[in-house]
Short mmCIF file of C-alpha atoms and ligand atoms in Angstrom, two decimals:
data_model
loop_
_atom_site.label_atom_id
_atom_site.label_comp_id
_atom_site.label_asym_id
_atom_site.label_seq_id
_atom_site.Cartn_x
_atom_site.Cartn_y
_atom_site.Cartn_z
CA MET O 1 -68.59 35.93 76.59
CA MET O 2 -65.86 35.45 73.98
CA ARG O 3 -66.53 35.61 70.25
CA GLU O 4 -64.38 34.86 67.29
CA SER O 5 -65.16 38.17 65.64
CA ALA O 6 -65.72 41.36 67.57
CA ILE O 7 -66.77 43.12 64.37
CA GLU O 8 -68.15 41.65 61.12
CA ILE O 9 -68.58 44.06 58.26
CA THR O 10 -69.79 42.99 54.82
CA GLY O 11 -70.26 45.05 51.69
CA LEU O 12 -70.09 48.33 53.56
CA ARG O 13 -70.71 51.37 51.40
CA LYS O 14 -71.03 55.03 52.16
CA THR O 15 -71.75 57.80 49.70
CA TYR O 16 -71.94 61.31 51.14
CA ALA O 17 -74.49 63.43 49.31
CA GLY O 18 -73.02 66.41 47.45
CA HIS O 19 -73.82 69.90 48.65
CA LYS O 20 -74.42 72.97 46.50
CA GLY O 21 -73.03 71.64 43.27
CA THR O 22 -70.28 69.45 44.74
CA ALA O 23 -70.35 65.88 43.52
CA PRO O 24 -71.40 63.07 45.89
CA LYS O 25 -68.43 61.39 47.55
CA GLU O 26 -68.10 57.61 47.63
CA ALA O 27 -66.12 57.24 50.86
CA LEU O 28 -66.51 53.45 51.26
CA LYS O 29 -66.85 51.23 48.21
CA GLY O 30 -67.92 47.85 49.53
CA VAL O 31 -65.65 46.95 52.45
CA ASP O 32 -65.57 43.49 54.04
CA LEU O 33 -63.80 43.37 57.37
CA SER O 34 -63.65 40.87 60.17
CA ILE O 35 -61.91 41.92 63.37
CA PRO O 36 -60.86 39.15 65.77
CA ALA O 37 -62.17 39.39 69.33
CA GLY O 38 -59.47 40.15 71.86
CA SER O 39 -57.06 41.73 69.39
CA ILE O 40 -55.54 45.14 69.03
CA PHE O 41 -56.46 45.86 65.44
CA GLY O 42 -55.05 48.66 63.31
CA LEU O 43 -56.97 50.38 60.55
CA LEU O 44 -54.42 52.14 58.42
CA GLY O 45 -54.73 54.47 55.51
CA PRO O 46 -53.79 57.93 54.31
CA ASN O 47 -55.95 60.98 54.93
CA GLY O 48 -59.25 60.67 53.11
CA ALA O 49 -59.06 56.87 52.83
CA GLY O 50 -62.36 56.38 54.67
CA LYS O 51 -61.15 55.39 58.14
CA SER O 52 -63.26 57.86 60.11
CA THR O 53 -66.28 57.11 57.95
CA LEU O 54 -65.99 53.43 58.83
CA ILE O 55 -65.43 54.19 62.53
CA ASN O 56 -68.32 56.64 62.64
CA ILE O 57 -70.62 54.06 61.07
CA LEU O 58 -69.59 51.62 63.82
CA ALA O 59 -70.28 54.36 66.37
CA GLY O 60 -73.71 55.04 64.91
CA LEU O 61 -72.73 58.61 64.03
CA VAL O 62 -72.84 58.13 60.26
CA VAL O 63 -75.60 56.23 58.47
CA LYS O 64 -74.26 53.65 56.02
CA SER O 65 -75.50 53.53 52.42
CA ALA O 66 -75.33 49.72 52.13
CA GLY O 67 -73.92 46.62 53.76
CA THR O 68 -74.18 44.94 57.13
CA VAL O 69 -72.38 45.72 60.36
CA LYS O 70 -72.32 43.33 63.29
CA ILE O 71 -70.81 44.45 66.57
CA TRP O 72 -70.20 41.70 69.11
CA GLY O 73 -72.58 39.55 67.12
CA PHE O 74 -75.37 42.13 67.06
CA ASP O 75 -76.52 43.39 63.67
CA GLN O 76 -76.79 47.18 63.78
CA ASP O 77 -80.09 47.11 61.88
CA VAL O 78 -81.62 44.23 63.83
CA ASN O 79 -80.35 44.91 67.36
CA PRO O 80 -79.37 48.58 67.35
CA ARG O 81 -79.41 48.93 71.13
CA GLN O 82 -77.21 45.92 71.87
CA SER O 83 -74.79 46.70 69.08
CA ARG O 84 -74.43 50.28 70.34
CA ALA O 85 -73.91 49.08 73.91
CA SER O 86 -71.06 46.81 72.80
CA ILE O 87 -68.84 49.56 71.45
CA GLY O 88 -67.18 52.70 72.78
CA VAL O 89 -65.63 55.22 70.45
CA MET O 90 -63.01 57.87 71.07
CA PRO O 91 -63.59 60.21 68.13
CA GLN O 92 -60.98 62.07 66.15
CA GLU O 93 -62.61 65.45 66.85
CA LEU O 94 -62.32 67.06 70.30
CA ASN O 95 -66.09 67.45 70.64
CA LEU O 96 -66.51 68.15 74.35
CA ASP O 97 -69.20 70.20 75.98
CA PRO O 98 -67.35 73.15 77.57
CA PHE O 99 -69.94 73.50 80.33
CA PHE O 100 -69.30 70.09 81.92
CA THR O 101 -66.51 69.20 84.31
CA PRO O 102 -64.77 65.86 83.60
CA ARG O 103 -66.84 64.12 86.27
CA GLU O 104 -70.07 65.55 84.89
CA ALA O 105 -69.10 64.63 81.35
CA LEU O 106 -68.61 61.00 82.41
CA GLU O 107 -71.84 60.93 84.41
CA VAL O 108 -73.87 62.43 81.56
CA GLN O 109 -72.37 59.96 79.10
CA ALA O 110 -73.17 57.07 81.45
CA GLY O 111 -76.71 58.38 81.68
CA LEU O 112 -77.02 58.45 77.90
CA TYR O 113 -76.03 54.80 77.82
CA GLY O 114 -78.45 53.93 80.59
CA VAL O 115 -75.77 52.81 83.05
CA PRO O 116 -77.41 52.65 86.50
CA LYS O 117 -75.84 54.93 89.13
CA ALA O 118 -74.61 51.94 91.14
CA ASP O 119 -72.71 50.56 88.15
CA ARG O 120 -70.95 53.80 87.24
CA LYS O 121 -67.19 53.89 87.58
CA SER O 122 -66.49 57.59 87.13
CA ASP O 123 -63.82 57.77 89.86
CA GLU O 124 -62.05 54.69 88.55
CA ILE O 125 -62.09 56.08 85.01
CA LEU O 126 -60.85 59.51 86.14
CA GLU O 127 -58.01 57.76 87.93
CA MET O 128 -57.13 55.70 84.90
CA ILE O 129 -57.03 58.68 82.54
CA GLY O 130 -55.09 60.73 85.08
CA LEU O 131 -57.77 63.37 85.62
CA SER O 132 -58.68 62.73 89.28
CA ASP O 133 -57.30 66.10 90.32
CA LYS O 134 -59.23 67.81 87.51
CA ALA O 135 -62.49 65.99 88.20
CA ASN O 136 -64.36 69.18 89.04
CA ALA O 137 -62.50 71.65 86.83
CA TYR O 138 -64.20 73.58 84.06
CA ALA O 139 -63.69 71.76 80.77
CA ARG O 140 -62.47 74.99 79.19
CA SER O 141 -59.54 75.00 81.63
CA LEU O 142 -58.38 71.59 80.36
CA SER O 143 -55.42 71.31 78.00
CA GLY O 144 -55.76 69.57 74.64
CA GLY O 145 -54.14 66.45 76.08
CA MET O 146 -56.53 66.36 79.03
CA ARG O 147 -59.50 66.72 76.69
CA ARG O 148 -58.28 63.82 74.65
CA ARG O 149 -57.95 61.71 77.79
CA LEU O 150 -61.46 62.69 78.79
CA LEU O 151 -62.72 61.51 75.40
CA LEU O 152 -61.11 58.15 76.13
CA GLY O 153 -62.85 58.10 79.50
CA LYS O 154 -66.21 58.86 77.90
CA ALA O 155 -65.77 55.93 75.53
CA LEU O 156 -65.44 53.61 78.53
CA VAL O 157 -68.40 54.57 80.74
CA HIS O 158 -70.67 51.74 79.58
CA HIS O 159 -67.97 49.04 79.81
CA PRO O 160 -67.99 48.20 76.09
CA GLN O 161 -66.43 44.97 74.78
CA VAL O 162 -64.97 46.87 71.83
CA LEU O 163 -63.06 50.14 72.09
CA VAL O 164 -62.35 52.20 69.00
CA LEU O 165 -59.81 55.02 68.91
CA ASP O 166 -59.76 57.24 65.84
CA GLU O 167 -56.27 58.73 65.35
CA PRO O 168 -55.72 58.96 69.10
CA THR O 169 -52.13 60.14 68.82
CA ALA O 170 -52.29 62.53 65.88
CA GLY O 171 -50.57 65.66 67.13
CA VAL O 172 -50.21 64.61 70.78
CA ASP O 173 -46.98 64.76 72.79
CA ILE O 174 -44.87 61.73 73.68
CA GLU O 175 -46.05 61.61 77.27
CA LEU O 176 -49.72 61.47 76.34
CA ARG O 177 -49.02 58.95 73.61
CA GLN O 178 -47.27 56.72 76.16
CA MET O 179 -50.15 57.05 78.57
CA LEU O 180 -52.72 56.22 75.90
CA TRP O 181 -50.80 53.14 74.83
CA ASN O 182 -50.37 51.97 78.42
CA ASN O 183 -54.11 52.31 78.92
CA VAL O 184 -54.87 50.54 75.67
CA ARG O 185 -52.61 47.63 76.60
CA LYS O 186 -54.14 47.38 80.05
CA LEU O 187 -57.68 47.34 78.64
CA ASN O 188 -56.70 44.75 76.06
CA ASP O 189 -55.16 42.58 78.78
CA LEU O 190 -58.53 42.73 80.52
CA GLY O 191 -60.10 41.28 77.36
CA MET O 192 -61.27 44.37 75.53
CA THR O 193 -60.96 44.33 71.74
CA ILE O 194 -59.21 47.49 70.56
CA ILE O 195 -59.49 49.05 67.12
CA LEU O 196 -57.37 52.05 66.32
CA THR O 197 -56.80 54.10 63.24
CA THR O 198 -53.52 55.76 62.51
CA HIS O 199 -51.44 56.80 59.61
CA TYR O 200 -48.22 56.08 61.48
CA LEU O 201 -47.04 52.66 60.44
CA GLU O 202 -44.54 52.50 63.29
CA GLU O 203 -47.31 52.93 65.78
CA ALA O 204 -49.41 50.21 64.19
CA GLU O 205 -46.39 47.97 64.05
CA GLU O 206 -45.71 48.44 67.74
CA MET O 207 -49.29 48.17 68.97
CA CYS O 208 -51.35 46.01 66.66
CA ASP O 209 -51.69 42.25 66.27
CA GLU O 210 -53.35 42.62 62.92
CA ILE O 211 -53.68 45.42 60.38
CA ALA O 212 -56.07 46.30 57.59
CA ILE O 213 -55.10 48.94 55.07
CA ILE O 214 -57.73 50.98 53.34
CA ASN O 215 -57.17 53.36 50.49
CA HIS O 216 -59.76 55.29 48.44
CA GLY O 217 -62.60 53.56 50.29
CA GLU O 218 -61.37 50.04 49.59
CA LYS O 219 -59.60 47.49 51.75
CA ILE O 220 -56.37 46.64 49.99
CA ALA O 221 -54.81 44.34 52.58
CA GLN O 222 -55.44 42.63 55.88
CA GLU O 223 -52.69 40.66 57.56
CA LYS O 224 -51.07 39.77 60.83
CA THR O 225 -48.74 42.68 61.49
CA SER O 226 -45.60 40.57 61.35
CA ASP O 227 -46.62 39.12 57.96
CA LEU O 228 -47.34 42.54 56.53
CA ILE O 229 -44.05 44.03 57.66
CA GLY O 230 -42.17 40.91 56.57
CA GLN O 231 -43.43 41.30 53.00
CA MET O 232 -41.85 44.69 52.77
CA ASP O 233 -38.23 44.17 51.98
CA GLN O 234 -37.86 47.56 50.36
CA LYS O 235 -34.80 49.47 51.57
CA THR O 236 -33.44 52.85 50.68
CA LEU O 237 -29.76 53.71 50.98
CA VAL O 238 -29.18 57.45 51.14
CA ILE O 239 -25.74 58.77 50.23
CA GLN O 240 -24.48 62.29 50.65
CA PRO O 241 -21.73 62.65 48.00
CA GLU O 242 -18.75 65.01 48.53
CA THR O 243 -19.31 66.52 45.11
CA PRO O 244 -22.24 66.24 42.71
CA ALA O 245 -22.06 62.74 41.29
CA ALA O 246 -21.29 61.95 37.67
CA GLN O 247 -22.91 59.06 35.80
CA ILE O 248 -23.52 55.99 37.98
CA ALA O 249 -24.15 52.56 36.46
CA LEU O 250 -26.86 51.11 38.71
CA PRO O 251 -27.21 47.39 39.38
CA ASP O 252 -30.46 45.82 38.11
CA GLY O 253 -33.35 46.36 40.51
CA VAL O 254 -32.05 49.65 41.90
CA THR O 255 -33.70 53.00 41.31
CA MET O 256 -32.08 56.32 42.15
CA ASP O 257 -33.62 59.63 43.20
CA THR O 258 -31.77 62.87 43.75
CA ARG O 259 -33.03 64.61 46.88
CA ARG O 260 -33.34 68.36 47.18
CA ASP O 261 -30.26 68.55 49.41
CA GLY O 262 -28.18 66.74 46.78
CA ALA O 263 -28.36 63.37 48.56
CA LEU O 264 -28.74 60.31 46.33
CA ALA O 265 -31.42 57.82 47.40
CA PHE O 266 -31.05 54.26 46.08
CA SER O 267 -34.09 52.02 46.54
CA TYR O 268 -34.00 48.26 46.13
CA ARG O 269 -35.44 45.04 47.52
CA THR O 270 -33.17 43.27 49.99
CA SER O 271 -34.15 39.96 48.40
CA GLN O 272 -32.76 41.12 45.04
CA VAL O 273 -29.90 43.49 45.75
CA SER O 274 -27.33 43.82 48.54
CA PRO O 275 -26.18 47.18 49.86
CA GLU O 276 -22.66 46.15 48.90
CA GLN O 277 -23.71 46.10 45.23
CA VAL O 278 -25.00 49.64 45.52
CA LEU O 279 -21.83 50.84 47.24
CA ALA O 280 -19.67 49.06 44.64
CA SER O 281 -21.43 50.94 41.84
CA LEU O 282 -20.61 54.18 43.65
CA ARG O 283 -16.94 53.22 43.98
CA ASP O 284 -16.88 52.37 40.27
CA ALA O 285 -18.20 55.85 39.51
CA ASN O 286 -15.60 57.41 41.85
CA VAL O 287 -18.23 58.94 44.10
CA ALA O 288 -16.69 60.09 47.41
CA ILE O 289 -19.17 59.45 50.21
CA ARG O 290 -19.54 62.05 52.96
CA ASP O 291 -22.40 60.38 54.76
CA VAL O 292 -24.57 57.29 54.43
CA ARG O 293 -27.77 56.08 56.06
CA THR O 294 -30.61 53.68 55.33
CA GLU O 295 -34.37 54.22 55.39
CA ASP O 296 -36.97 51.57 56.07
CA PRO O 297 -40.21 51.46 54.13
CA ASP O 298 -43.01 53.58 55.45
CA LEU O 299 -46.72 53.27 54.96
CA GLU O 300 -46.51 55.13 51.69
CA ASP O 301 -44.10 52.50 50.28
CA ILE O 302 -46.35 49.72 51.48
CA PHE O 303 -49.30 51.31 49.74
CA LEU O 304 -47.33 51.68 46.56
CA ALA O 305 -46.18 48.09 46.70
CA LEU O 306 -49.65 46.76 47.48
CA THR O 307 -51.49 48.82 44.90
CA LYS O 308 -48.88 47.96 42.25
CA SER O 309 -49.10 44.21 42.88
CA GLY O 310 -52.75 44.49 41.92
CA ASP O 311 -54.54 43.08 44.98
P1 ADP B 1 -59.99 59.34 56.84
O1 ADP B 1 -60.55 59.28 58.21
O2 ADP B 1 -59.37 58.07 56.37
O3 ADP B 1 -59.06 60.50 56.66
P2 ADP B 1 -62.70 60.08 56.06
O4 ADP B 1 -63.55 58.92 56.36
O5 ADP B 1 -62.72 61.20 57.02
O6 ADP B 1 -61.19 59.58 55.81
O7 ADP B 1 -63.08 60.66 54.63
C1 ADP B 1 -63.22 59.83 53.49
C2 ADP B 1 -63.68 60.68 52.33
O8 ADP B 1 -65.02 61.11 52.54
C3 ADP B 1 -62.87 61.94 52.12
O9 ADP B 1 -62.78 62.19 50.74
C4 ADP B 1 -63.69 63.01 52.80
O10 ADP B 1 -63.46 64.26 52.23
C5 ADP B 1 -65.11 62.52 52.56
N1 ADP B 1 -66.01 62.92 53.64
C6 ADP B 1 -65.87 62.65 54.96
N2 ADP B 1 -66.91 63.13 55.68
C7 ADP B 1 -67.72 63.75 54.78
C8 ADP B 1 -68.97 64.46 54.90
N3 ADP B 1 -69.59 64.62 56.06
N4 ADP B 1 -69.51 64.94 53.76
C9 ADP B 1 -68.90 64.78 52.56
N5 ADP B 1 -67.74 64.13 52.39
C10 ADP B 1 -67.15 63.61 53.48
MG1 MG B 2 -60.08 60.32 59.95
#
């Protein structure tokens, strides 16, 4: 069954109650979000933006304060069982029971979701996450990477239509990252909708068809990835001068920062200024250049640009 939207969120709010004198925290301030079925969708935002809160509401782990959430067409409040069955979540925290082996962990999870024994695919899942040879090992003997893979496996036991991964690659090595992405692509090819959160723009750029950016509990952008990246024509030219530079007359539209190591960072929009103009201003100021490189915009720049333009 194919749907236009895998997830439909309207007016989603979450306020965490304050504890012992701390003020209540408004983590989500009325988010509308529609996630196309069949996509790999990126939810981006800095730490504290509200990503995990949103994910955990989808997962049924956090109770929303207001708004509606539909998962695969099922309203969480109206059809809680069906909406829960439609989604699998790989959480950010490594919350595994140390007393279960990987196989047991998958079986128990399948039991919780009411998957009949005959429909369970524990061996297949263990194979996919590369834990077949650890199937009966004590969980406490598993490395951090293996635990993370097991969490992915647990999210898949009930064959959900939507898979959510909360910061799956934060702090993991390249090999595991590669394996996760291969798995994600494979699952997506099989028709599964994938939602992942990350604060690495590069990763989102490489993996996601569409991206939403949230900041301070509000959605500030949602675009096809290529459109979002295309908007960002900010460039930074970083020059290491031979000697500390004297006065430089900057072309219009260029700002300069002095880095701690003495490098000069010139930022400009490629639609307004050419690198040649920047270099010419350096020649005019008789700056001898020891080294030069460029930097592309990162998520931080995109935030700045988006929040400045007032959307
Ligand atoms: P992200 O995943 O984008 O880093 P979170 O959703 O974890 O953001 O957090 C959003 C905000 O809500 C943060 O300010 C965080 O400190 C706060 N927060 C998260 N969980 C709780 C909680 N259980 N109780 C109180 N505040 C919380
Ligand atoms: Mg988080």
